[in-house]
């Protein structure tokens, strides 16, 4: 047929079809003599042998353009749009435009770190091998001579044998440092930050944002030398216990006060240090034996002591220059009167439940009366002497303990 183009046939044909000896349709009067198709074109079953080669006889270029595949390859020809295609294109365009208003789904690695409860963090340490740390702990104060005899005759009872393992665990945690490789450790840090600041997103491990929650620098680990990981555990208990969280936020709010501010986390670690001293000196033994637990008693003693400091600090308008004296007086009072401190916490919680707020209890008021402002024992000191004595004592800067006192871990 005039204008037709001959194409040599190969065993492997166009689009993978065998085309040996197969001719393209020879249209005669618009009828097809063969029903086999190629990309929508009808093929004619006719062979023409020349020098032993099979030839394919093609249709005119105008006919080839009817082929769906070749339509996309033909230059200069604009594809025809059907009504169905136009509707599909329109729908696709609308879906594409709607993507702008869709929030992307974050991958699992980018999701915020879940909060961790105190019990979950404690269980981590209960199931971790702390044998090396346990060998170096000093769970009780070493006494000798007359002090040992007096303590044996008139001191508190010994801790029940079944509670010694729990007590030793507390001191082992206090020797444990912050480990970036432990996921539980980083979760504790993130939980404390989120609960105090109200943030939902994770924060970097290092940075000035830690100063917002009362650390002294960009790395929280540097503030844990005196109390170890137990300092973070106590803060975690304070912010994760439903009944304690309102108090934690009240204390944190006071720590942000324009004139009465103080570093929240470092102050918390100082309270943990006082609690450890009380436990080592067996001031909490009687209460631990009564409740048959150590961790629970120590947690409540920590919170009660922090509450005591909060009430004194707020009612007496203390500032950072008063911190050394306030902490020293708090330690003396709390270790001598652990039962009163714990009862005051119970009374405070009852008052809060009925909406009475955190009014000062008689115990707290009597402690406030010991301050220099109210003519306490150090009221005669000059302002310069008080300023020198009341410099804030950070956990990492604690002075050596006096003889007979419990030493820092």
Coordinates of C-alpha atoms in Angstrom, one line a residue:
X1 CA 0.0 0.0 0.0
X2 CA 1.4 3.4 -1.0
X3 CA 2.9 5.3 1.8
X4 CA 3.3 2.2 3.9
X5 CA 6.6 1.5 5.7
X6 CA 8.1 -2.0 5.9
X7 CA 9.5 -3.0 9.3
X8 CA 11.8 -6.0 9.7
X9 CA 10.3 -8.5 12.1
X10 CA 12.3 -10.1 15.0
X11 CA 11.4 -13.0 17.3
X12 CA 11.0 -10.6 20.1
X13 CA 8.5 -8.1 18.9
X14 CA 7.2 -4.8 20.0
X15 CA 6.0 -4.8 23.6
X16 CA 7.3 -8.3 24.1
X17 CA 5.0 -9.9 21.4
X18 CA 6.4 -12.3 18.9
X19 CA 6.0 -10.7 15.5
X20 CA 7.8 -13.1 13.1
X21 CA 6.0 -13.2 9.8
X22 CA 3.1 -11.1 11.1
X23 CA 2.0 -8.2 9.0
X24 CA 0.2 -5.1 10.2
X25 CA -3.4 -4.8 9.2
X26 CA -4.0 -4.2 5.5
X27 CA -7.1 -2.2 5.6
X28 CA -9.5 -2.9 2.7
X29 CA -12.8 -1.1 2.7
X30 CA -12.4 -0.6 6.4
X31 CA -12.5 -4.3 7.2
X32 CA -9.9 -6.4 9.0
X33 CA -8.8 -9.8 7.9
X34 CA -7.1 -10.8 11.2
X35 CA -8.1 -10.2 14.8
X36 CA -4.7 -10.2 16.5
X37 CA -3.9 -6.7 17.9
X38 CA -0.8 -4.7 18.8
X39 CA -1.3 -1.8 21.2
X40 CA -4.9 -1.5 20.0
X41 CA -4.0 -2.0 16.3
X42 CA -5.4 -4.9 14.4
X43 CA -2.9 -7.2 12.7
X44 CA -3.4 -9.0 9.5
X45 CA -2.2 -12.6 9.2
X46 CA -0.2 -12.3 6.0
X47 CA 3.5 -13.2 5.3
X48 CA 5.8 -11.7 2.7
X49 CA 9.2 -13.4 2.5
X50 CA 12.1 -11.5 1.0
X51 CA 15.6 -13.1 1.1
X52 CA 14.3 -15.3 3.9
X53 CA 13.4 -12.3 6.2
X54 CA 9.9 -11.6 7.5
X55 CA 8.7 -8.1 7.0
X56 CA 6.1 -6.2 8.9
X57 CA 3.9 -3.9 6.9
X58 CA 2.9 -0.9 9.0
X59 CA -0.1 1.4 8.9
X60 CA 0.1 5.0 7.9
X61 CA 1.5 7.4 10.5
X62 CA -2.0 8.9 10.8
X63 CA -3.3 5.5 11.8
X64 CA -0.5 4.9 14.3
X65 CA -1.5 8.0 16.1
X66 CA -4.7 6.3 17.2
X67 CA -2.5 4.0 19.3
X68 CA -2.7 5.0 23.0
X69 CA 1.0 4.4 23.7
X70 CA 2.2 6.2 20.6
X71 CA -0.1 9.2 21.3
X72 CA 2.1 10.1 24.3
X73 CA 5.3 9.8 22.1
X74 CA 4.1 11.7 19.1
X75 CA 5.5 15.2 19.0
X76 CA 3.4 18.1 17.9
X77 CA 0.1 16.4 18.6
X78 CA -1.9 17.5 21.7
X79 CA -3.6 14.5 23.3
X80 CA -7.3 14.6 23.2
X81 CA -9.1 15.0 26.5
X82 CA -12.2 13.2 27.2
X83 CA -14.8 14.3 29.7
X84 CA -13.8 11.4 32.0
X85 CA -10.1 12.4 31.9
X86 CA -11.0 16.0 32.7
X87 CA -13.0 15.0 35.7
X88 CA -10.1 12.9 37.0
X89 CA -7.6 15.7 36.4
X90 CA -9.8 18.1 38.3
X91 CA -10.2 15.7 41.2
X92 CA -6.4 15.2 41.3
X93 CA -5.9 18.9 41.3
X94 CA -8.3 19.4 44.2
X95 CA -6.6 16.7 46.2
X96 CA -3.2 18.2 45.6
X97 CA -4.4 21.7 46.7
X98 CA -5.9 20.1 49.9
X99 CA -2.4 18.8 50.9
X100 CA -1.4 22.3 52.0
X101 CA -3.9 22.1 54.9
X102 CA -3.0 18.6 56.0
X103 CA -0.6 18.2 58.9
X104 CA 2.2 15.8 58.1
X105 CA 2.4 12.6 60.2
X106 CA 5.6 12.6 62.2
X107 CA 7.8 9.4 62.0
X108 CA 8.0 7.3 65.1
X109 CA 11.5 8.6 65.8
X110 CA 10.3 12.2 65.8
X111 CA 7.4 11.6 68.2
X112 CA 7.6 13.2 71.7
X113 CA 9.2 11.1 74.3
X114 CA 6.4 9.6 76.5
X115 CA 6.3 10.7 80.2
X116 CA 7.5 8.2 82.7
X117 CA 6.0 7.6 86.1
X118 CA 8.0 7.3 89.4
X119 CA 7.1 3.6 89.7
X120 CA 8.3 2.8 86.2
X121 CA 11.6 4.6 86.8
X122 CA 12.0 2.9 90.2
X123 CA 11.4 -0.5 88.6
X124 CA 14.2 0.2 86.2
X125 CA 16.7 0.5 89.1
X126 CA 15.2 -2.5 90.9
X127 CA 15.9 -4.7 87.8
X128 CA 19.3 -3.1 87.1
X129 CA 22.5 -4.7 88.4
X130 CA 23.8 -2.1 91.0
X131 CA 26.1 -4.5 92.8
X132 CA 29.2 -2.3 92.2
X133 CA 27.4 0.7 93.7
X134 CA 26.1 -1.2 96.6
X135 CA 29.6 -2.2 97.7
X136 CA 30.4 1.5 98.4
X137 CA 27.3 2.7 100.1
X138 CA 27.2 3.9 103.7
X139 CA 23.5 3.4 104.8
X140 CA 24.0 4.2 108.4
X141 CA 26.1 6.8 110.3
X142 CA 29.2 5.3 111.8
X143 CA 29.4 6.1 115.5
X144 CA 32.0 5.2 118.1
X145 CA 32.7 5.5 121.8
X146 CA 30.1 7.2 123.9
X147 CA 28.1 8.3 120.9
X148 CA 27.6 4.7 119.8
X149 CA 26.5 3.6 123.4
X150 CA 24.1 6.6 123.7
X151 CA 22.6 5.8 120.3
X152 CA 22.2 2.2 121.2
X153 CA 20.5 2.9 124.5
X154 CA 18.4 5.9 123.6
X155 CA 18.4 6.2 119.9
X156 CA 15.7 5.1 117.4
X157 CA 15.1 1.3 116.9
X158 CA 17.0 -0.6 114.2
X159 CA 15.5 -0.8 110.8
X160 CA 13.6 -4.1 110.2
X161 CA 15.7 -6.6 108.4
X162 CA 13.3 -7.0 105.6
X163 CA 13.6 -3.3 104.8
X164 CA 17.4 -3.1 104.6
X165 CA 17.5 -4.1 100.9
X166 CA 15.1 -1.3 100.0
X167 CA 17.1 1.2 102.0
X168 CA 20.3 0.1 100.4
X169 CA 18.7 0.5 96.9
X170 CA 18.0 4.2 97.8
X171 CA 21.6 4.8 98.6
X172 CA 22.7 3.0 95.4
X173 CA 20.5 5.2 93.3
X174 CA 22.1 8.2 95.1
X175 CA 25.4 7.0 93.7
X176 CA 24.1 6.5 90.2
X177 CA 25.1 9.2 87.7
X178 CA 23.0 10.4 84.7
X179 CA 23.7 8.1 81.7
X180 CA 22.7 9.4 78.3
X181 CA 22.7 5.8 77.0
X182 CA 19.9 4.8 79.3
X183 CA 16.5 5.7 77.8
X184 CA 14.9 5.7 81.2
X185 CA 17.3 8.4 82.4
X186 CA 16.6 10.7 79.5
X187 CA 12.8 10.1 79.9
X188 CA 13.0 11.2 83.5
X189 CA 14.7 14.5 82.5
X190 CA 12.2 15.1 79.7
X191 CA 9.3 14.4 82.0
X192 CA 10.5 16.9 84.7
X193 CA 11.0 19.6 82.1
X194 CA 7.6 19.0 80.4
X195 CA 5.6 18.9 83.7
X196 CA 7.2 22.1 85.0
X197 CA 7.1 24.1 81.8
X198 CA 3.9 22.7 80.3
X199 CA 5.8 21.9 77.1
X200 CA 4.8 18.9 75.0
X201 CA 7.8 18.8 72.7
X202 CA 11.1 17.2 73.7
X203 CA 14.0 19.6 74.5
X204 CA 17.7 19.0 73.7
X205 CA 19.9 17.1 76.1
X206 CA 22.2 20.1 76.5
X207 CA 21.4 23.8 76.4
X208 CA 20.4 27.0 78.4
X209 CA 16.8 25.9 78.5
X210 CA 17.7 23.7 81.6
X211 CA 18.3 26.9 83.5
X212 CA 14.6 27.6 83.1
X213 CA 13.7 24.7 85.5
X214 CA 16.5 25.6 87.9
X215 CA 19.7 23.9 86.9
X216 CA 22.9 25.8 87.2
X217 CA 24.1 25.3 83.6
X218 CA 23.5 23.7 80.3
X219 CA 24.1 20.1 81.5
X220 CA 21.8 18.8 84.3
X221 CA 24.3 16.1 85.1
X222 CA 26.7 18.5 86.7
X223 CA 24.2 19.3 89.5
X224 CA 23.8 15.6 90.6
X225 CA 27.2 15.1 92.2
X226 CA 25.8 15.3 95.7
X227 CA 22.6 13.3 95.4
X228 CA 23.1 11.3 92.2
X229 CA 20.1 10.2 90.3
X230 CA 18.0 10.1 93.5
X231 CA 17.8 13.9 93.1
X232 CA 16.0 13.5 89.8
X233 CA 13.8 10.7 91.2
X234 CA 12.5 12.9 94.0
X235 CA 11.8 15.7 91.5
X236 CA 10.0 13.2 89.3
X237 CA 7.9 12.0 92.2
X238 CA 7.0 15.6 93.0
X239 CA 5.8 16.4 89.5
X240 CA 4.2 13.1 88.6
X241 CA 2.2 12.4 91.8
X242 CA -1.3 13.8 91.1
X243 CA -1.7 15.1 94.7
X244 CA 1.8 16.6 94.7
X245 CA 1.8 18.3 91.3
X246 CA -0.2 21.4 92.4
X247 CA 2.4 22.0 95.1
X248 CA 5.3 21.4 92.6
X249 CA 3.8 24.1 90.4
X250 CA 3.4 26.5 93.3
X251 CA 7.0 26.0 94.3
X252 CA 8.1 26.4 90.7
X253 CA 6.1 29.6 90.3
X254 CA 7.7 31.0 93.4
X255 CA 11.1 30.1 92.1
X256 CA 10.4 32.4 89.1
X257 CA 9.4 35.4 91.3
X258 CA 11.2 38.7 90.4
X259 CA 12.7 39.1 93.9
X260 CA 12.2 35.8 95.7
X261 CA 13.5 33.6 92.9
X262 CA 15.7 30.6 93.4
X263 CA 17.0 27.7 91.2
X264 CA 14.2 25.2 91.5
X265 CA 16.1 22.0 90.6
X266 CA 19.2 22.8 92.7
X267 CA 17.0 23.7 95.7
X268 CA 15.2 20.4 95.2
X269 CA 18.5 18.5 95.3
X270 CA 19.4 20.2 98.5
X271 CA 16.1 18.9 100.0
X272 CA 17.0 15.4 98.7
X273 CA 20.4 15.8 100.5
X274 CA 18.6 16.6 103.8
X275 CA 16.3 13.5 103.3
X276 CA 19.3 11.3 102.7
X277 CA 21.0 12.6 105.9
X278 CA 17.8 11.9 107.9
X279 CA 17.6 8.4 106.5
X280 CA 21.3 7.7 107.2
X281 CA 21.0 9.1 110.7
X282 CA 18.0 6.8 111.3
X283 CA 15.7 9.7 111.9
X284 CA 13.1 8.0 109.6
X285 CA 13.6 4.5 110.9
X286 CA 10.6 4.5 113.2
X287 CA 8.3 5.7 110.5
X288 CA 9.7 3.2 108.0
X289 CA 9.2 0.3 110.4
X290 CA 5.6 1.5 111.0
X291 CA 4.7 1.7 107.3
X292 CA 6.9 -1.2 106.3
X293 CA 8.5 0.7 103.5
X294 CA 11.5 3.0 102.9
X295 CA 11.0 4.6 99.5
X296 CA 7.5 5.9 100.3
X297 CA 8.5 7.4 103.6
X298 CA 11.6 9.0 102.1
X299 CA 9.5 10.5 99.2
X300 CA 7.0 12.0 101.6
X301 CA 9.7 13.4 103.9
X302 CA 11.3 15.0 100.9
X303 CA 8.0 16.6 99.8
X304 CA 7.2 17.7 103.4
X305 CA 10.6 19.3 103.8
X306 CA 10.2 21.1 100.4
X307 CA 6.7 22.3 101.6
X308 CA 8.2 23.6 104.8
X309 CA 10.8 25.5 102.9
X310 CA 8.2 26.9 100.4
X311 CA 6.0 28.2 103.2
X312 CA 8.9 29.8 105.1
X313 CA 10.3 31.3 101.9
X314 CA 7.0 32.7 100.8
X315 CA 5.7 34.0 104.1
X316 CA 8.9 35.5 105.2
X317 CA 9.8 36.9 101.7
X318 CA 13.1 35.1 101.6
X319 CA 15.6 35.8 98.8
X320 CA 18.5 33.9 97.5
X321 CA 20.8 35.5 100.0
X322 CA 18.9 33.8 102.8
X323 CA 19.1 30.3 101.3
X324 CA 22.1 29.0 103.3
X325 CA 20.4 29.8 106.6
X326 CA 17.0 28.6 105.6
X327 CA 18.4 25.3 104.4
X328 CA 20.5 24.8 107.6
X329 CA 17.6 25.5 109.9
X330 CA 15.3 23.3 107.8
X331 CA 17.7 20.4 108.1
X332 CA 18.0 20.8 111.8
X333 CA 14.2 21.0 112.3
X334 CA 13.3 18.2 109.9
X335 CA 15.7 15.7 111.3
X336 CA 14.7 16.4 114.9
X337 CA 10.9 16.4 114.1
X338 CA 10.3 14.1 111.2
X339 CA 6.9 13.1 112.5
X340 CA 5.7 16.7 112.7
X341 CA 7.0 17.5 109.2
X342 CA 5.1 14.5 107.8
X343 CA 2.0 15.4 109.6
X344 CA 2.1 18.9 108.3
X345 CA 2.2 17.6 104.8
X346 CA -0.9 15.5 105.5
X347 CA -2.7 18.5 106.9
X348 CA -1.7 20.6 103.9
X349 CA -3.1 18.0 101.5
X350 CA -6.4 17.9 103.4
X351 CA -6.7 21.7 103.4
X352 CA -6.0 21.7 99.6
X353 CA -8.6 19.1 99.0
X354 CA -11.3 21.2 100.6
X355 CA -10.0 24.4 98.9
X356 CA -8.5 25.9 102.0
X357 CA -5.1 26.4 100.2
X358 CA -1.7 26.1 101.8
X359 CA -2.1 27.9 105.1
X360 CA 0.8 27.7 107.5
X361 CA 0.4 25.0 110.1
X362 CA 1.5 25.6 113.7
X363 CA 4.7 23.7 113.1
X364 CA 5.6 25.9 110.1
X365 CA 4.7 29.0 112.0
X366 CA 6.9 28.1 114.9
X367 CA 9.8 27.5 112.5
X368 CA 9.2 30.9 110.9
X369 CA 9.6 32.5 114.3
X370 CA 13.1 31.1 114.4
X371 CA 14.2 33.4 111.5
X372 CA 16.3 36.5 112.0
X373 CA 13.5 38.6 110.8
X374 CA 11.4 37.6 113.9
X375 CA 14.2 37.8 116.4
X376 CA 15.5 34.3 116.1
X377 CA 18.9 33.1 117.5
X378 CA 20.8 34.9 114.7
X379 CA 19.0 38.1 114.8
X380 CA 21.9 40.0 116.3
X381 CA 24.2 39.3 113.3
X382 CA 25.0 42.3 111.1
X383 CA 23.6 42.5 107.6
X384 CA 27.1 41.9 106.1
X385 CA 27.7 38.8 108.3
X386 CA 24.3 37.4 107.4
X387 CA 25.0 38.0 103.7
X388 CA 28.3 36.1 103.9
X389 CA 26.8 33.2 105.8
X390 CA 23.6 32.9 103.7
X391 CA 25.2 32.5 100.3
X392 CA 23.2 29.8 98.4
X393 CA 24.8 26.4 98.8
X394 CA 24.6 24.4 95.6
X395 CA 24.7 20.6 95.7
X396 CA 28.1 20.7 93.9
X397 CA 29.5 23.3 96.4
X398 CA 28.5 21.7 99.7
X399 CA 31.1 22.2 102.5
X400 CA 32.6 19.2 104.3
X401 CA 30.2 17.9 107.0
X402 CA 30.9 18.5 110.7
X403 CA 32.0 15.5 112.8
X404 CA 29.1 13.4 113.8
X405 CA 27.0 14.5 110.7
X406 CA 26.2 12.3 107.8
X407 CA 28.5 12.8 104.9
X408 CA 27.4 13.3 101.3
X409 CA 27.7 10.4 99.0

